[in-house]
Amino acid sequence: QVQLVESGGDLVQTGGSLRLSCAASGRIFSIDTMGWYRQAPGKERELVATITRDGVKNYGDSVKGRFTISRDNAKNTIYLQMSSLEPEDTAIYYCNAAIVPRSSLSVTNVWGQGTQVTVSS
């Protein structure tokens, strides 16, 4: 069974920093784009950042200049370095990956269960 596990969420003060990790595991044939999304209470899930296997990055407008996504293909892991955190960044952060399982011919979008980031004001 293919799964994504996030870690690193915490309570931080405004202006602080956090580093999130997301590791993919299971019977994986290949992984293309991976990314981070977030969802605050009463809001729809929104894009934070994505990164392709060869390192092309895309960021949501609200986090440009503050967050950095990176990837370690050998570990099937992505990271999100967050700085200058604001209360508006408070959300559950979900990892997503486009994965081809070894048992499938199709790309599947896989979601982690999320990690809570809370920024106090």
PDB file of C-alpha atoms in Angstrom:
ATOM      1  CA  GLN A   1       0.000   0.000   0.000  1.00  0.00           C
ATOM      2  CA  VAL A   2       1.408   3.372  -1.031  1.00  0.00           C
ATOM      3  CA  GLN A   3       1.212   6.108   1.555  1.00  0.00           C
ATOM      4  CA  LEU A   4       2.505   9.574   2.387  1.00  0.00           C
ATOM      5  CA  VAL A   5       3.420  10.578   5.919  1.00  0.00           C
ATOM      6  CA  GLU A   6       3.875  14.218   6.904  1.00  0.00           C
ATOM      7  CA  SER A   7       5.754  15.466   9.919  1.00  0.00           C
ATOM      8  CA  GLY A   8       7.027  18.704  11.414  1.00  0.00           C
ATOM      9  CA  GLY A   9       3.845  20.619  12.174  1.00  0.00           C
ATOM     10  CA  ASP A  10       3.897  22.588  15.407  1.00  0.00           C
ATOM     11  CA  LEU A  11       2.783  25.671  17.299  1.00  0.00           C
ATOM     12  CA  VAL A  12       4.918  28.698  16.438  1.00  0.00           C
ATOM     13  CA  GLN A  13       4.850  32.437  16.969  1.00  0.00           C
ATOM     14  CA  THR A  14       4.357  35.007  14.261  1.00  0.00           C
ATOM     15  CA  GLY A  15       7.616  35.467  12.382  1.00  0.00           C
ATOM     16  CA  GLY A  16       8.900  32.018  13.262  1.00  0.00           C
ATOM     17  CA  SER A  17      10.006  29.143  11.063  1.00  0.00           C
ATOM     18  CA  LEU A  18       9.112  25.497  10.567  1.00  0.00           C
ATOM     19  CA  ARG A  19      10.302  22.689   8.329  1.00  0.00           C
ATOM     20  CA  LEU A  20       7.796  20.076   7.172  1.00  0.00           C
ATOM     21  CA  SER A  21       8.689  16.677   5.736  1.00  0.00           C
ATOM     22  CA  CYS A  22       6.707  14.213   3.648  1.00  0.00           C
ATOM     23  CA  ALA A  23       7.946  10.709   2.904  1.00  0.00           C
ATOM     24  CA  ALA A  24       6.386   8.322   0.399  1.00  0.00           C
ATOM     25  CA  SER A  25       6.555   4.597   1.024  1.00  0.00           C
ATOM     26  CA  GLY A  26       5.139   1.367  -0.310  1.00  0.00           C
ATOM     27  CA  ARG A  27       5.168  -0.494  -3.611  1.00  0.00           C
ATOM     28  CA  ILE A  28       6.108   2.463  -5.793  1.00  0.00           C
ATOM     29  CA  PHE A  29       7.064   2.270  -9.453  1.00  0.00           C
ATOM     30  CA  SER A  30       7.638   5.990  -9.943  1.00  0.00           C
ATOM     31  CA  ILE A  31       6.779   9.400  -8.525  1.00  0.00           C
ATOM     32  CA  ASP A  32       6.373  12.544 -10.585  1.00  0.00           C
ATOM     33  CA  THR A  33       5.156  15.808  -9.075  1.00  0.00           C
ATOM     34  CA  MET A  34       4.904  16.126  -5.311  1.00  0.00           C
ATOM     35  CA  GLY A  35       3.549  19.061  -3.411  1.00  0.00           C
ATOM     36  CA  TRP A  36       2.072  20.710  -0.376  1.00  0.00           C
ATOM     37  CA  TYR A  37      -1.487  21.941   0.043  1.00  0.00           C
ATOM     38  CA  ARG A  38      -3.174  23.444   3.060  1.00  0.00           C
ATOM     39  CA  GLN A  39      -6.670  23.818   4.412  1.00  0.00           C
ATOM     40  CA  ALA A  40      -7.856  26.187   7.111  1.00  0.00           C
ATOM     41  CA  PRO A  41     -11.211  25.790   8.906  1.00  0.00           C
ATOM     42  CA  GLY A  42     -14.067  26.832   6.648  1.00  0.00           C
ATOM     43  CA  LYS A  43     -11.764  27.228   3.644  1.00  0.00           C
ATOM     44  CA  GLU A  44     -11.085  25.137   0.587  1.00  0.00           C
ATOM     45  CA  ARG A  45      -7.815  23.329   0.191  1.00  0.00           C
ATOM     46  CA  GLU A  46      -5.267  25.533  -1.581  1.00  0.00           C
ATOM     47  CA  LEU A  47      -1.943  25.092  -3.299  1.00  0.00           C
ATOM     48  CA  VAL A  48       1.158  25.886  -1.286  1.00  0.00           C
ATOM     49  CA  ALA A  49       3.946  24.557  -3.492  1.00  0.00           C
ATOM     50  CA  THR A  50       4.744  21.780  -5.939  1.00  0.00           C
ATOM     51  CA  ILE A  51       7.956  20.327  -7.307  1.00  0.00           C
ATOM     52  CA  THR A  52       8.515  18.012 -10.255  1.00  0.00           C
ATOM     53  CA  ARG A  53      10.903  15.100 -10.213  1.00  0.00           C
ATOM     54  CA  ASP A  54      13.545  17.185 -11.993  1.00  0.00           C
ATOM     55  CA  GLY A  55      13.124  20.117  -9.613  1.00  0.00           C
ATOM     56  CA  VAL A  56      10.752  22.578 -11.301  1.00  0.00           C
ATOM     57  CA  LYS A  57       8.925  24.499  -8.566  1.00  0.00           C
ATOM     58  CA  ASN A  58       5.594  26.272  -8.374  1.00  0.00           C
ATOM     59  CA  TYR A  59       4.321  28.339  -5.436  1.00  0.00           C
ATOM     60  CA  GLY A  60       1.029  29.749  -4.369  1.00  0.00           C
ATOM     61  CA  ASP A  61       0.942  33.534  -4.407  1.00  0.00           C
ATOM     62  CA  SER A  62       0.475  33.841  -0.653  1.00  0.00           C
ATOM     63  CA  VAL A  63       3.726  32.028   0.184  1.00  0.00           C
ATOM     64  CA  LYS A  64       6.116  33.246  -2.512  1.00  0.00           C
ATOM     65  CA  GLY A  65       9.306  34.572  -0.979  1.00  0.00           C
ATOM     66  CA  ARG A  66       8.616  32.942   2.382  1.00  0.00           C
ATOM     67  CA  PHE A  67       8.383  29.198   1.727  1.00  0.00           C
ATOM     68  CA  THR A  68      10.791  26.913  -0.105  1.00  0.00           C
ATOM     69  CA  ILE A  69      10.001  23.423  -1.369  1.00  0.00           C
ATOM     70  CA  SER A  70      12.746  20.873  -1.958  1.00  0.00           C
ATOM     71  CA  ARG A  71      13.023  17.205  -2.836  1.00  0.00           C
ATOM     72  CA  ASP A  72      15.226  14.198  -2.169  1.00  0.00           C
ATOM     73  CA  ASN A  73      14.390  11.622  -4.825  1.00  0.00           C
ATOM     74  CA  ALA A  74      16.584   8.954  -3.249  1.00  0.00           C
ATOM     75  CA  LYS A  75      14.425   9.128  -0.129  1.00  0.00           C
ATOM     76  CA  ASN A  76      11.100   9.762  -1.902  1.00  0.00           C
ATOM     77  CA  THR A  77      10.780  12.767   0.363  1.00  0.00           C
ATOM     78  CA  ILE A  78       9.868  16.428  -0.011  1.00  0.00           C
ATOM     79  CA  TYR A  79      10.347  19.266   2.426  1.00  0.00           C
ATOM     80  CA  LEU A  80       8.752  22.631   3.005  1.00  0.00           C
ATOM     81  CA  GLN A  81      10.880  25.261   4.703  1.00  0.00           C
ATOM     82  CA  MET A  82       8.578  27.955   6.046  1.00  0.00           C
ATOM     83  CA  SER A  83       9.777  31.310   7.338  1.00  0.00           C
ATOM     84  CA  SER A  84       8.182  34.610   8.336  1.00  0.00           C
ATOM     85  CA  LEU A  85       5.102  32.703   9.389  1.00  0.00           C
ATOM     86  CA  GLU A  86       1.849  34.578   9.821  1.00  0.00           C
ATOM     87  CA  PRO A  87      -1.414  33.680  11.574  1.00  0.00           C
ATOM     88  CA  GLU A  88      -2.950  33.321   8.111  1.00  0.00           C
ATOM     89  CA  ASP A  89      -0.632  30.357   7.541  1.00  0.00           C
ATOM     90  CA  THR A  90      -2.473  28.391  10.225  1.00  0.00           C
ATOM     91  CA  ALA A  91      -3.886  25.285   8.559  1.00  0.00           C
ATOM     92  CA  ILE A  92      -3.546  21.571   8.155  1.00  0.00           C
ATOM     93  CA  TYR A  93      -0.787  20.991   5.627  1.00  0.00           C
ATOM     94  CA  TYR A  94      -1.268  18.016   3.335  1.00  0.00           C
ATOM     95  CA  CYS A  95       1.300  16.276   1.193  1.00  0.00           C
ATOM     96  CA  ASN A  96       0.330  15.149  -2.298  1.00  0.00           C
ATOM     97  CA  ALA A  97       2.129  13.006  -4.845  1.00  0.00           C
ATOM     98  CA  ALA A  98       1.495  11.707  -8.348  1.00  0.00           C
ATOM     99  CA  ILE A  99       2.479   8.072  -7.946  1.00  0.00           C
ATOM    100  CA  VAL A 100       2.450   5.038 -10.211  1.00  0.00           C
ATOM    101  CA  PRO A 101       2.096   1.991  -7.961  1.00  0.00           C
ATOM    102  CA  ARG A 102       3.913  -1.173  -9.021  1.00  0.00           C
ATOM    103  CA  SER A 103       0.555  -2.909  -9.447  1.00  0.00           C
ATOM    104  CA  SER A 104      -1.022  -0.211 -11.646  1.00  0.00           C
ATOM    105  CA  LEU A 105      -0.687   1.274 -15.138  1.00  0.00           C
ATOM    106  CA  SER A 106      -2.156   4.615 -14.045  1.00  0.00           C
ATOM    107  CA  VAL A 107      -0.900   7.637 -12.164  1.00  0.00           C
ATOM    108  CA  THR A 108      -2.675   8.047  -8.840  1.00  0.00           C
ATOM    109  CA  ASN A 109      -2.908  11.165  -6.711  1.00  0.00           C
ATOM    110  CA  VAL A 110      -2.040  10.165  -3.168  1.00  0.00           C
ATOM    111  CA  TRP A 111      -2.693  12.325  -0.105  1.00  0.00           C
ATOM    112  CA  GLY A 112      -1.204  12.223   3.332  1.00  0.00           C
ATOM    113  CA  GLN A 113      -3.306  12.694   6.449  1.00  0.00           C
ATOM    114  CA  GLY A 114      -1.876  16.123   7.143  1.00  0.00           C
ATOM    115  CA  THR A 115       0.120  17.887   9.817  1.00  0.00           C
ATOM    116  CA  GLN A 116      -1.162  20.844  11.829  1.00  0.00           C
ATOM    117  CA  VAL A 117       0.627  24.182  11.670  1.00  0.00           C
ATOM    118  CA  THR A 118      -0.597  26.834  14.086  1.00  0.00           C
ATOM    119  CA  VAL A 119       0.847  30.342  14.118  1.00  0.00           C
ATOM    120  CA  SER A 120      -0.023  32.434  17.142  1.00  0.00           C
ATOM    121  CA  SER A 121      -0.628  36.169  16.932  1.00  0.00           C
TER     122      SER A 121
END
